[in-house]
Amino acid sequence: MAEARERAAPFQAPGDDFAAAVLSGLSRPHKSLPCRFLYDAVGSALFEEITGLPEYYPTRTEIGILEAHAPEMLQGVGDETVLVEFGSGSSVKTEILLGAVGGLGAYIPIDISQSALADAQARLRVRFPKLDVRLIAADFSAPIALPADVAQRRKLGFFPGSTIGNFPPMEATRLLAAMRETLSPDARLVIGVDLKKDPRRLVRAYDDAAGVTAAFNLNLLARINRELAGGFDLDAFRHAATYNPVDGRVEMHLVSLKDQLVSVGEAQFRFRAGETIHTENAYKYSIPQFREMAQSAGWTSRRVWSDGSGLFSVHELVAP
Ligand code: AVJ
């Protein structure tokens, strides 16, 4: 199954200010940049490549779980039900659900990228010509008002890819609560969550032998050079992925290989040898941990599916 054209950071507000974020992120005592800026056109293409790497198990494992259990996940879904996807991107994983469903009232993909939505709609029209597709170009991190004619219908939410893991637990909880509101009344959400496991396995998934994830991370510096007249020497930084067991997250960093001064437009930033820019977090949850977080956002995890090796989980959350 093609894993192409998956999108990872749909929570970028339109007009999001890259320049301001870079200047403030590099001025901190612990330098950091928001991970959403990793996904420009080059970064999105590299992320697509990551999803097919041997070390990067999440995408193919989640697809396997969806293919094995779609009929159970879709129990109770019928002509009246509306499928709402958060950060739908190309809707590749959605096709697995759509292929297994008998009837569906409408499919509502929500994504910040108008072009990703248009592409998905064009592709879905070929395979599912009778499906009512309603595009919503929006940031899904706040509750979204659905079209009036579907607002009172039964809804099934879909949030795959463990994108929830990009958010620190407090923000993730707020996001889950916002989704519950968007899907109310009688909300239900099928959500993909990457599982805690051997840290070596986790780190390998974010530091592959072919160096694709390194290129993905370093592209952030190239993007600063391209868009903000930056002077980063890409050979003077290296990619690093580590597992932080206290916070239960994989961290990606860019490590300065020497003492150096780097200009970004008019500004200058000093790096000491070994100093890092923190670029992404990917939080990992055990099944009970995620259950608890969902609970504090007003959800109940009713069922959970996993693969035979316990790498990845898909929860069904319900709210009365
Ligand atoms: C798309 C955020 C789920 O955290 O696994 C993959 C992003 N970064 N390799 C992840 C990512 C580096 C991915 N998410």
XYZ file of C-alpha atoms in Angstrom, residues 26-285:
260
model
C 17.141 30.791 18.627
C 17.254 33.499 21.318
C 16.279 31.110 24.119
C 18.837 29.714 26.573
C 17.824 26.256 25.261
C 17.393 26.861 21.536
C 14.322 25.269 19.958
C 12.137 25.589 16.867
C 8.467 24.506 16.503
C 8.263 21.170 14.664
C 5.546 22.369 12.281
C 8.225 24.281 10.357
C 9.894 20.979 9.381
C 7.106 20.400 6.854
C 7.712 22.752 3.937
C 7.569 21.181 0.448
C 11.050 19.628 0.806
C 10.376 18.475 4.372
C 6.996 16.967 3.473
C 8.612 14.989 0.639
C 11.322 13.747 3.029
C 8.684 12.775 5.599
C 6.909 10.730 2.926
C 10.195 8.940 2.319
C 10.560 8.345 6.076
C 7.200 6.523 6.197
C 8.617 3.858 3.859
C 11.935 3.311 5.705
C 12.590 -0.127 7.257
C 13.280 1.463 10.672
C 10.166 3.655 10.643
C 7.543 1.122 11.783
C 4.589 3.450 12.723
C 3.019 4.061 9.300
C 3.022 0.502 8.016
C 2.040 -0.905 11.417
C -0.935 1.435 11.753
C -2.049 0.629 8.202
C -1.901 -3.078 9.096
C -4.072 -2.489 12.193
C -6.606 -0.461 10.197
C -6.774 -3.113 7.468
C -7.252 -5.912 9.999
C -9.912 -4.184 12.126
C -11.709 -1.620 9.940
C -15.054 -3.501 10.094
C -15.007 -3.459 13.933
C -13.973 0.192 13.983
C -16.891 1.007 11.701
C -19.574 -0.775 13.748
C -22.690 1.383 13.894
C -21.594 3.542 10.967
C -24.290 3.975 8.345
C -25.917 6.294 5.833
C -26.546 8.855 8.561
C -22.996 8.901 9.948
C -20.482 11.607 9.139
C -16.768 10.731 9.105
C -14.623 13.670 10.278
C -10.852 13.458 9.842
C -8.425 15.798 11.645
C -5.321 16.714 9.636
C -6.424 14.561 6.747
C -3.606 15.397 4.316
C -3.931 13.040 1.380
C -6.548 10.858 3.153
C -4.551 7.701 2.260
C -5.390 5.921 5.530
C -9.011 7.034 5.256
C -9.389 4.988 2.082
C -8.958 1.855 4.194
C -12.011 2.862 6.258
C -13.998 4.091 3.259
C -13.318 0.807 1.449
C -14.753 -1.162 4.379
C -17.854 0.923 5.095
C -21.293 0.041 3.739
C -22.839 3.506 3.582
C -21.735 6.888 4.829
C -23.582 10.217 5.074
C -20.557 12.364 4.322
C -16.784 12.535 4.702
C -15.393 15.770 6.148
C -11.607 16.081 5.891
C -10.171 18.960 7.948
C -6.724 20.181 6.994
C -4.836 23.451 6.994
C -3.591 22.802 3.442
C -6.134 23.722 0.781
C -4.042 21.972 -1.883
C -3.825 18.706 0.097
C -7.634 18.811 0.484
C -8.190 19.407 -3.233
C -5.824 16.555 -4.173
C -7.546 14.192 -1.749
C -10.981 15.116 -3.093
C -9.876 14.506 -6.689
C -8.480 11.084 -5.775
C -11.512 10.052 -3.706
C -13.880 11.045 -6.503
C -12.362 8.343 -8.699
C -12.697 5.506 -6.196
C -15.813 6.649 -4.328
C -17.840 8.655 -6.876
C -21.013 8.718 -4.746
C -19.335 9.865 -1.546
C -20.362 13.318 -0.291
C -17.012 14.999 0.515
C -17.055 18.344 2.371
C -13.664 20.018 2.616
C -12.842 22.172 5.634
C -9.616 24.183 5.477
C -8.924 24.929 9.122
C -6.563 24.488 12.041
C -8.121 21.686 14.102
C -6.497 22.638 17.426
C -9.611 24.624 18.400
C -13.220 23.343 18.214
C -14.623 23.609 14.684
C -18.237 24.357 13.780
C -19.323 21.711 11.268
C -21.822 22.581 8.485
C -25.317 23.056 9.944
C -26.868 20.097 8.083
C -24.387 17.618 9.567
C -23.836 19.183 13.005
C -26.606 17.112 14.648
C -25.809 13.836 12.881
C -23.887 10.951 14.403
C -20.154 11.510 13.884
C -17.066 9.333 13.789
C -13.768 11.196 14.187
C -10.497 9.862 12.744
C -7.032 11.050 13.847
C -4.359 8.591 12.676
C -0.554 8.786 12.461
C 0.221 9.365 16.158
C 0.218 13.079 15.374
C -1.176 13.445 18.926
C 2.399 12.557 20.032
C 3.747 15.855 18.719
C 1.889 17.701 21.491
C 3.032 17.793 25.127
C 0.480 16.003 27.369
C -1.276 19.198 28.542
C -1.773 20.415 24.977
C -2.706 16.937 23.792
C -5.407 16.817 26.477
C -6.766 20.183 25.362
C -6.743 19.024 21.737
C -8.648 15.835 22.587
C -11.246 17.914 24.443
C -11.593 20.262 21.449
C -12.173 17.262 19.171
C -14.801 15.919 21.558
C -16.610 19.248 21.256
C -16.347 19.273 17.455
C -17.793 15.745 17.338
C -20.526 16.194 19.958
C -23.186 15.094 20.604
C -22.567 11.344 20.865
C -18.868 11.713 19.942
C -16.642 8.828 18.842
C -12.974 9.067 17.788
C -10.610 6.489 16.266
C -7.070 7.651 17.064
C -3.607 6.193 16.322
C -1.084 6.312 19.181
C 2.498 5.062 19.041
C 3.429 2.820 21.971
C 6.315 2.923 24.435
C 8.902 0.258 23.613
C 12.628 -0.544 23.702
C 14.303 2.899 23.469
C 16.830 1.548 20.934
C 13.998 0.643 18.590
C 12.434 4.081 19.081
C 15.688 5.915 18.436
C 16.401 3.891 15.295
C 13.000 4.920 13.900
C 14.127 8.552 14.194
C 17.772 8.050 13.166
C 17.708 5.736 10.148
C 20.749 4.218 8.483
C 20.061 5.886 5.135
C 20.084 9.323 6.765
C 16.649 10.387 5.531
C 15.531 11.610 8.973
C 18.837 13.485 9.307
C 18.135 15.211 5.978
C 14.563 15.928 7.143
C 15.835 17.585 10.323
C 18.713 19.489 8.655
C 16.271 20.796 6.035
C 15.020 23.139 8.746
C 18.380 24.958 8.638
C 18.335 24.894 4.828
C 14.846 26.385 4.977
C 16.100 29.204 7.226
C 18.902 29.819 4.700
C 16.412 29.828 1.789
C 13.617 31.879 3.284
C 15.267 34.081 5.901
C 18.710 34.769 4.399
C 20.312 32.456 6.946
C 24.012 31.599 7.014
C 23.843 28.068 8.448
C 26.668 25.754 7.321
C 24.831 22.409 7.122
C 28.122 20.542 7.560
C 28.654 22.238 10.915
C 25.538 20.621 12.447
C 24.455 17.011 12.857
C 21.106 15.325 13.440
C 20.541 13.613 16.793
C 17.595 11.560 18.064
C 17.366 10.550 21.726
C 14.773 8.956 23.981
C 13.918 10.991 27.063
C 12.557 8.399 29.527
C 11.395 10.999 32.066
C 9.009 12.669 29.629
C 8.413 9.492 27.580
C 9.345 11.086 24.298
C 11.751 10.842 21.381
C 13.507 14.177 20.874
C 15.109 15.394 17.676
C 17.922 17.905 17.920
C 20.417 19.619 15.641
C 23.843 19.610 17.307
C 26.456 22.293 16.634
C 29.766 20.597 15.794
C 31.849 23.615 16.811
C 31.758 27.069 18.399
C 30.245 29.264 15.724
C 28.365 32.455 15.000
C 25.437 32.137 12.551
C 23.576 35.014 10.945
C 19.871 34.994 10.121
C 19.129 38.172 8.181
C 20.357 40.983 10.407
C 20.474 38.851 13.556
C 23.386 36.738 14.808
C 23.305 33.673 17.035
C 26.182 32.114 18.945
C 26.483 28.325 19.204
C 28.885 26.499 21.482
C 30.302 23.147 20.347
C 27.751 20.497 21.369
C 24.923 22.990 21.879
C 21.626 21.878 20.282
C 18.475 23.224 18.675
C 15.521 21.094 19.844
C 13.314 20.566 16.763
C 10.691 17.899 17.522
C 9.122 15.758 20.238
C 7.284 12.492 19.644
C 5.559 11.407 22.863
C 4.967 7.676 23.330
C 2.218 6.191 25.525
